[in-house]
mmCIF file with all atom_site columns, C-alpha atoms in Angstrom:
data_model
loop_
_atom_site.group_PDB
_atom_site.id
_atom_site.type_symbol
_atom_site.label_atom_id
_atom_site.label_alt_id
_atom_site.label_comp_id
_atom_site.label_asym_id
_atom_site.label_entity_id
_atom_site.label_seq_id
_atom_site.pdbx_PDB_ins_code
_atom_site.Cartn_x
_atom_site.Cartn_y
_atom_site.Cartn_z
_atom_site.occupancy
_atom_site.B_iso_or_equiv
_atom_site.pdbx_formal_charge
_atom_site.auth_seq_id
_atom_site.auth_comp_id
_atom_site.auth_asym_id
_atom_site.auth_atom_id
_atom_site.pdbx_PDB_model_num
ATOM 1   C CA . UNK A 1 1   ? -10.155 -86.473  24.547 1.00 83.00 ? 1   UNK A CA 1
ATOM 2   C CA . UNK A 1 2   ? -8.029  -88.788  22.658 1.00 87.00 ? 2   UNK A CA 1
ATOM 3   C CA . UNK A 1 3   ? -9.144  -90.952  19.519 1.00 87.00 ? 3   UNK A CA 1
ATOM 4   C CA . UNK A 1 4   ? -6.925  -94.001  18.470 1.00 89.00 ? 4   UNK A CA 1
ATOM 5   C CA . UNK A 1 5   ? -7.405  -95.751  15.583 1.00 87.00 ? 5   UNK A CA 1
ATOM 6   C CA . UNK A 1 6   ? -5.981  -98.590  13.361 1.00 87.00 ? 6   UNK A CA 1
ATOM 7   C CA . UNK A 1 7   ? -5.835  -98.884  9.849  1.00 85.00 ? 7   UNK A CA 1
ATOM 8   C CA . UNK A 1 8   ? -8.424  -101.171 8.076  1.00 88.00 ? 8   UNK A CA 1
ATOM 9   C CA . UNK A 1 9   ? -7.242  -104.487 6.883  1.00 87.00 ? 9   UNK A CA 1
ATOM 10  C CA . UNK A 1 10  ? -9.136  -105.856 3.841  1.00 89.00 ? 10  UNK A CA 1
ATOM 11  C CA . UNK A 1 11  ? -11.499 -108.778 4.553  1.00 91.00 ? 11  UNK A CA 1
ATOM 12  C CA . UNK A 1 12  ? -10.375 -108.544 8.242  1.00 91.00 ? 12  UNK A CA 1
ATOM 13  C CA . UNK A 1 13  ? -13.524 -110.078 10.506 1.00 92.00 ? 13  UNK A CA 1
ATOM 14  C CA . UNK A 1 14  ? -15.263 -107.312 13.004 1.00 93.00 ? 14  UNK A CA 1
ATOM 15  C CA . UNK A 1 15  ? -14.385 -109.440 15.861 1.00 94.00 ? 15  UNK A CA 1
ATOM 16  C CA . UNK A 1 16  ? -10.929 -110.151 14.722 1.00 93.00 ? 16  UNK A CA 1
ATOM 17  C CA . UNK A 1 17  ? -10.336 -106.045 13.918 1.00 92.00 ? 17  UNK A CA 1
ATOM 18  C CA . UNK A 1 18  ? -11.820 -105.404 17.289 1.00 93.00 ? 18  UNK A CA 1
ATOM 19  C CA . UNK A 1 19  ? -9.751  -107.904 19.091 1.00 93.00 ? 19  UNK A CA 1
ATOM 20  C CA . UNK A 1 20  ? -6.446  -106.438 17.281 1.00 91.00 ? 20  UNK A CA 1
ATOM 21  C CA . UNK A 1 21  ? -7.451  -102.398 18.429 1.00 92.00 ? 21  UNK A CA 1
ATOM 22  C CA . UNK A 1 22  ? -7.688  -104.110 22.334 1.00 93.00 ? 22  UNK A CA 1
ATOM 23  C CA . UNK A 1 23  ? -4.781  -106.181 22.072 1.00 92.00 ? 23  UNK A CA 1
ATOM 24  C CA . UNK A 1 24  ? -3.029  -102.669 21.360 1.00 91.00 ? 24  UNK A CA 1
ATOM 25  C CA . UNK A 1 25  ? -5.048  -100.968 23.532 1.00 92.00 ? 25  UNK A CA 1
ATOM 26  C CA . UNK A 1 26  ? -4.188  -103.293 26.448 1.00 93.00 ? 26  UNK A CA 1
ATOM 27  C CA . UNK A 1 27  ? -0.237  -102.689 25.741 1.00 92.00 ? 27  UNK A CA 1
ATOM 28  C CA . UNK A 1 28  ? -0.627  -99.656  25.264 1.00 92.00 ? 28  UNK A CA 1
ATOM 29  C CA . UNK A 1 29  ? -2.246  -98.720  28.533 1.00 92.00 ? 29  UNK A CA 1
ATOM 30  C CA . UNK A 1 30  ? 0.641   -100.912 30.955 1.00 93.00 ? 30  UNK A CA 1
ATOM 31  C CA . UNK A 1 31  ? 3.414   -98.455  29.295 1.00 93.00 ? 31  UNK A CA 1
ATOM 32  C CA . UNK A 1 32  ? 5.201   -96.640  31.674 1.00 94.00 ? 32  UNK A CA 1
ATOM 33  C CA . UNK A 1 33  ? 4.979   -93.736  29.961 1.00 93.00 ? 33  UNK A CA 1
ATOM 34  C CA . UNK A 1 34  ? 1.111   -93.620  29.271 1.00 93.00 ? 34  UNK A CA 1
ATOM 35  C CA . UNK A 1 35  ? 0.299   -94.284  33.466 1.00 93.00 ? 35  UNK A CA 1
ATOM 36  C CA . UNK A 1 36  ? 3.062   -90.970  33.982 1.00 93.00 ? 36  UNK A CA 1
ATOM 37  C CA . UNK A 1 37  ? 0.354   -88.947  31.562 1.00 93.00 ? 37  UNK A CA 1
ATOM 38  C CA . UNK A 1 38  ? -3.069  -90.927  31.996 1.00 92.00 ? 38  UNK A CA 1
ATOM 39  C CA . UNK A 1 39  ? -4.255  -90.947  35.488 1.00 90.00 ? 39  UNK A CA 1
ATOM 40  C CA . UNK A 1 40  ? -8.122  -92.329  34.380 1.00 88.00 ? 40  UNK A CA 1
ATOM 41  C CA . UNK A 1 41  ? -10.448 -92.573  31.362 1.00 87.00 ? 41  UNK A CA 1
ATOM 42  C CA . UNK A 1 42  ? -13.219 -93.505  30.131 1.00 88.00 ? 42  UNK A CA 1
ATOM 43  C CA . UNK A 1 43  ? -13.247 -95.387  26.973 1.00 90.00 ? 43  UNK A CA 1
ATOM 44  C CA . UNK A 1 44  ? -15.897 -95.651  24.198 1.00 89.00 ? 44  UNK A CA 1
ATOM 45  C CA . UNK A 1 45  ? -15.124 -98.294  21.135 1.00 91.00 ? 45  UNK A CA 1
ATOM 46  C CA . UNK A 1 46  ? -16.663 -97.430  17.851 1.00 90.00 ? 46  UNK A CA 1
ATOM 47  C CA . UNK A 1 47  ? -16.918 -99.561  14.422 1.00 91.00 ? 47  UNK A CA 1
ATOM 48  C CA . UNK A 1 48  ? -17.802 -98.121  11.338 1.00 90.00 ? 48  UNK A CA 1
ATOM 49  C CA . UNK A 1 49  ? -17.815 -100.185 7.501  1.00 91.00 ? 49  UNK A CA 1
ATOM 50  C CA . UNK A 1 50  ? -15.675 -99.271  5.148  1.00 89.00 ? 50  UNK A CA 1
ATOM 51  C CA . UNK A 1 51  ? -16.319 -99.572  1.948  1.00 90.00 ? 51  UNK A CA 1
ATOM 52  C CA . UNK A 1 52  ? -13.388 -97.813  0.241  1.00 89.00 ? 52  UNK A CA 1
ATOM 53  C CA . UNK A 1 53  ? -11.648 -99.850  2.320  1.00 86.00 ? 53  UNK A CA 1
ATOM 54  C CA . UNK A 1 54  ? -13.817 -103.344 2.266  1.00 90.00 ? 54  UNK A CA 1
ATOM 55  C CA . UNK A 1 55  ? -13.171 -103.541 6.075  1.00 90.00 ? 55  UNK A CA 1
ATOM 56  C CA . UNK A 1 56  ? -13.847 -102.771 9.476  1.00 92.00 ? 56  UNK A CA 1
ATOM 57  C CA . UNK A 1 57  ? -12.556 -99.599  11.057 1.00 90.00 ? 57  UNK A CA 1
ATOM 58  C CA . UNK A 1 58  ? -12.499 -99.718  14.653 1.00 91.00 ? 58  UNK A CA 1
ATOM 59  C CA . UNK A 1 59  ? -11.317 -97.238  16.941 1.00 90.00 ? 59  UNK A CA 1
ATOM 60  C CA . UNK A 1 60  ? -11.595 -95.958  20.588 1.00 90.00 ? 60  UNK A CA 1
ATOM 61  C CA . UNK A 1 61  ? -12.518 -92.958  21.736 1.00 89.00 ? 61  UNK A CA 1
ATOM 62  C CA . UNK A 1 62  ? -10.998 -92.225  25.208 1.00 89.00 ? 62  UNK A CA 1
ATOM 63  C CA . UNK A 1 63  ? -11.906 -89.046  27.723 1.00 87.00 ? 63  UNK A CA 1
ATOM 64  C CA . UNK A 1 64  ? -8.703  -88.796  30.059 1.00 87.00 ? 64  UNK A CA 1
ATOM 65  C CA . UNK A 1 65  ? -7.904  -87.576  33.531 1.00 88.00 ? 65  UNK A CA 1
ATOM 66  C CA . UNK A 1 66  ? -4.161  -86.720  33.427 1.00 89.00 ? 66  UNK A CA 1
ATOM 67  C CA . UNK A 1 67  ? -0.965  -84.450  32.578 1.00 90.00 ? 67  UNK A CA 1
ATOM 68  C CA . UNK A 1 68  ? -0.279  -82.502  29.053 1.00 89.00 ? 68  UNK A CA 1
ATOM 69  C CA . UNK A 1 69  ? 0.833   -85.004  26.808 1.00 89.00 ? 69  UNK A CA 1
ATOM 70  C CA . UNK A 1 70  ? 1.990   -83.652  23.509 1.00 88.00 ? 70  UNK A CA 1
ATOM 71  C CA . UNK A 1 71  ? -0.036  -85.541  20.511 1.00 85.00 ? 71  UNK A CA 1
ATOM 72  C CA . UNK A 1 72  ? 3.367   -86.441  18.836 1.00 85.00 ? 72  UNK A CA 1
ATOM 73  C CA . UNK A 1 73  ? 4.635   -88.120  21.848 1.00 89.00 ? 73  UNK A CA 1
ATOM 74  C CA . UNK A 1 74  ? 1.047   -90.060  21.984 1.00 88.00 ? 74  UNK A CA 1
ATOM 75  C CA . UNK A 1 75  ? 1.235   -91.011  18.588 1.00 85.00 ? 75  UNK A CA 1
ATOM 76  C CA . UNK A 1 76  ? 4.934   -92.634  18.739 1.00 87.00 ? 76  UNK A CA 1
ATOM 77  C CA . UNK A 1 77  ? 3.566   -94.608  22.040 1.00 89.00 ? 77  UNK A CA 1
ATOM 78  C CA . UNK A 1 78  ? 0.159   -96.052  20.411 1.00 88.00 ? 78  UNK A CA 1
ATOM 79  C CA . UNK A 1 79  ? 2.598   -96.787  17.424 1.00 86.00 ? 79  UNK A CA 1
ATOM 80  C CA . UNK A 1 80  ? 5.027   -98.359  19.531 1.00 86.00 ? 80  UNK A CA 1
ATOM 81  C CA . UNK A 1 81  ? 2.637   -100.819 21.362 1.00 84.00 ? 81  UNK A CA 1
ATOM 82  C CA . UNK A 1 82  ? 0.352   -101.616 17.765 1.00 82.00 ? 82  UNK A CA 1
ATOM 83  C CA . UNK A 1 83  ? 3.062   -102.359 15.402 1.00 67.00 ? 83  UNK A CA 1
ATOM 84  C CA . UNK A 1 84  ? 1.286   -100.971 12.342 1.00 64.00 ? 84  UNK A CA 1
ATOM 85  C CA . UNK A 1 85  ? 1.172   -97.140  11.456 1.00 60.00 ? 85  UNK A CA 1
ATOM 86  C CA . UNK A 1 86  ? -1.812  -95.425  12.796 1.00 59.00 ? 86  UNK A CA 1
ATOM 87  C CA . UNK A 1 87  ? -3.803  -92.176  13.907 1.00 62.00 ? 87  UNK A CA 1
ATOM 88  C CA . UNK A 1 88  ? -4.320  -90.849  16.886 1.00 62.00 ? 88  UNK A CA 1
ATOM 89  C CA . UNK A 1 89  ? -6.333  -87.129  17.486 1.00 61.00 ? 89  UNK A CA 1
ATOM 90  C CA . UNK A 1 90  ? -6.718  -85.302  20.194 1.00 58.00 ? 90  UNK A CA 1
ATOM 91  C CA . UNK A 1 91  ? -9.536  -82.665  21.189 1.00 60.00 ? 91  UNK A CA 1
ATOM 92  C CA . UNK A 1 92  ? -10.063 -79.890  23.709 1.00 56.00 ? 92  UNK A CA 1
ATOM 93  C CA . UNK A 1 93  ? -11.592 -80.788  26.900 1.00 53.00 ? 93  UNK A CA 1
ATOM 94  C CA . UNK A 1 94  ? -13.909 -77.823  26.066 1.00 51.00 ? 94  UNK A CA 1
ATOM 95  C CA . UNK A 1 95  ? -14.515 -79.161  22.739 1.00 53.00 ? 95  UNK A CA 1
ATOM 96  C CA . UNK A 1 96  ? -16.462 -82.323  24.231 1.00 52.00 ? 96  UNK A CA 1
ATOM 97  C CA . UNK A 1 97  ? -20.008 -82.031  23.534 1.00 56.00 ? 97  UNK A CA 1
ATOM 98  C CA . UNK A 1 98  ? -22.032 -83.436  26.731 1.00 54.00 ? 98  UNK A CA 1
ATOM 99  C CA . UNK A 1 99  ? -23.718 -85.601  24.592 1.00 57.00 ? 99  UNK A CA 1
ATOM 100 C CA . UNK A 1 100 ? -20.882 -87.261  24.022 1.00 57.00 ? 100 UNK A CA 1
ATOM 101 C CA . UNK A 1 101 ? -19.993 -87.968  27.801 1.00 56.00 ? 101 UNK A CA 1
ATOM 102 C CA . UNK A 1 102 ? -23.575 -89.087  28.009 1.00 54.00 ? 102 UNK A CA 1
ATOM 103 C CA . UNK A 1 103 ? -23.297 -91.482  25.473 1.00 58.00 ? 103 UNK A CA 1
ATOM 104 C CA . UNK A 1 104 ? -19.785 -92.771  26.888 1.00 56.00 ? 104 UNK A CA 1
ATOM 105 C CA . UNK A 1 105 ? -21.023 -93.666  30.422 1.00 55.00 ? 105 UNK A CA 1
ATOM 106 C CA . UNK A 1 106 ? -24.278 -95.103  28.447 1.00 55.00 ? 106 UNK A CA 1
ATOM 107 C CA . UNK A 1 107 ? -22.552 -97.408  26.408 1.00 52.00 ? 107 UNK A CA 1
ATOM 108 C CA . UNK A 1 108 ? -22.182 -101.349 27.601 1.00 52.00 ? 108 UNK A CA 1
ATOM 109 C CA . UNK A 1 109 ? -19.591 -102.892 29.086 1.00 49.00 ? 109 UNK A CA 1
ATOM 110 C CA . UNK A 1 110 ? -17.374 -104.755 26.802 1.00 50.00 ? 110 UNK A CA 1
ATOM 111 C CA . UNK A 1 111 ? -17.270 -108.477 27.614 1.00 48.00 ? 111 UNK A CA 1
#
């Protein structure tokens, strides 16, 4: 399981902080390097408020099929294809709760 996340910008719109954490994602996901390590996911996007931060944080949760790839080495390619400095975290396949899954494949499609 890999989270990736942006950093909150101030006054930013939900739409327009959603639209910024795809934009990435969408880059992101045509490297080279991230097709040689992610074979498949599936991807869950999450918004939470802010307050300390008076913004939207958005971030996507995604459960891969793939190769190792070292969290470093994720972090310098979400990085790469975002162009701000953010966070990415990555959890043990025998971590994920089922609930979780469950509530992945129940969640909408994004439009």
């Amino acid at each position: 399981m890999i989270t990736l996340t942006q950093r909150v910008k101030e006054g930013e719109r939900w739409e327009a902080a959603k639209d910024r954490l795809l934009s990435g994602f969408r880059r992101w996901w045509k490297d080279k390097e991230t097709r040689q390590h992610v074979r498949g996911w599936l991807r869950r996007i999450e918004t939470t408020w802010s307050s300390s931060s008076n913004g939207w944080h958005v971030h996507a949760h995604l459960a891969c099929e793939g190769s190792f790839w070292d969290q470093r080495e994720i972090q310098a390619s979400w990085d790469r294809h975002t162009w701000w400095r953010n966070t990415t975290t990555l959890e043990e396949p025998r971590k994920l709760r089922r609930s979780t899954v469950i509530s992945m494949l129940r969640s909408p499609l994004p439009d």
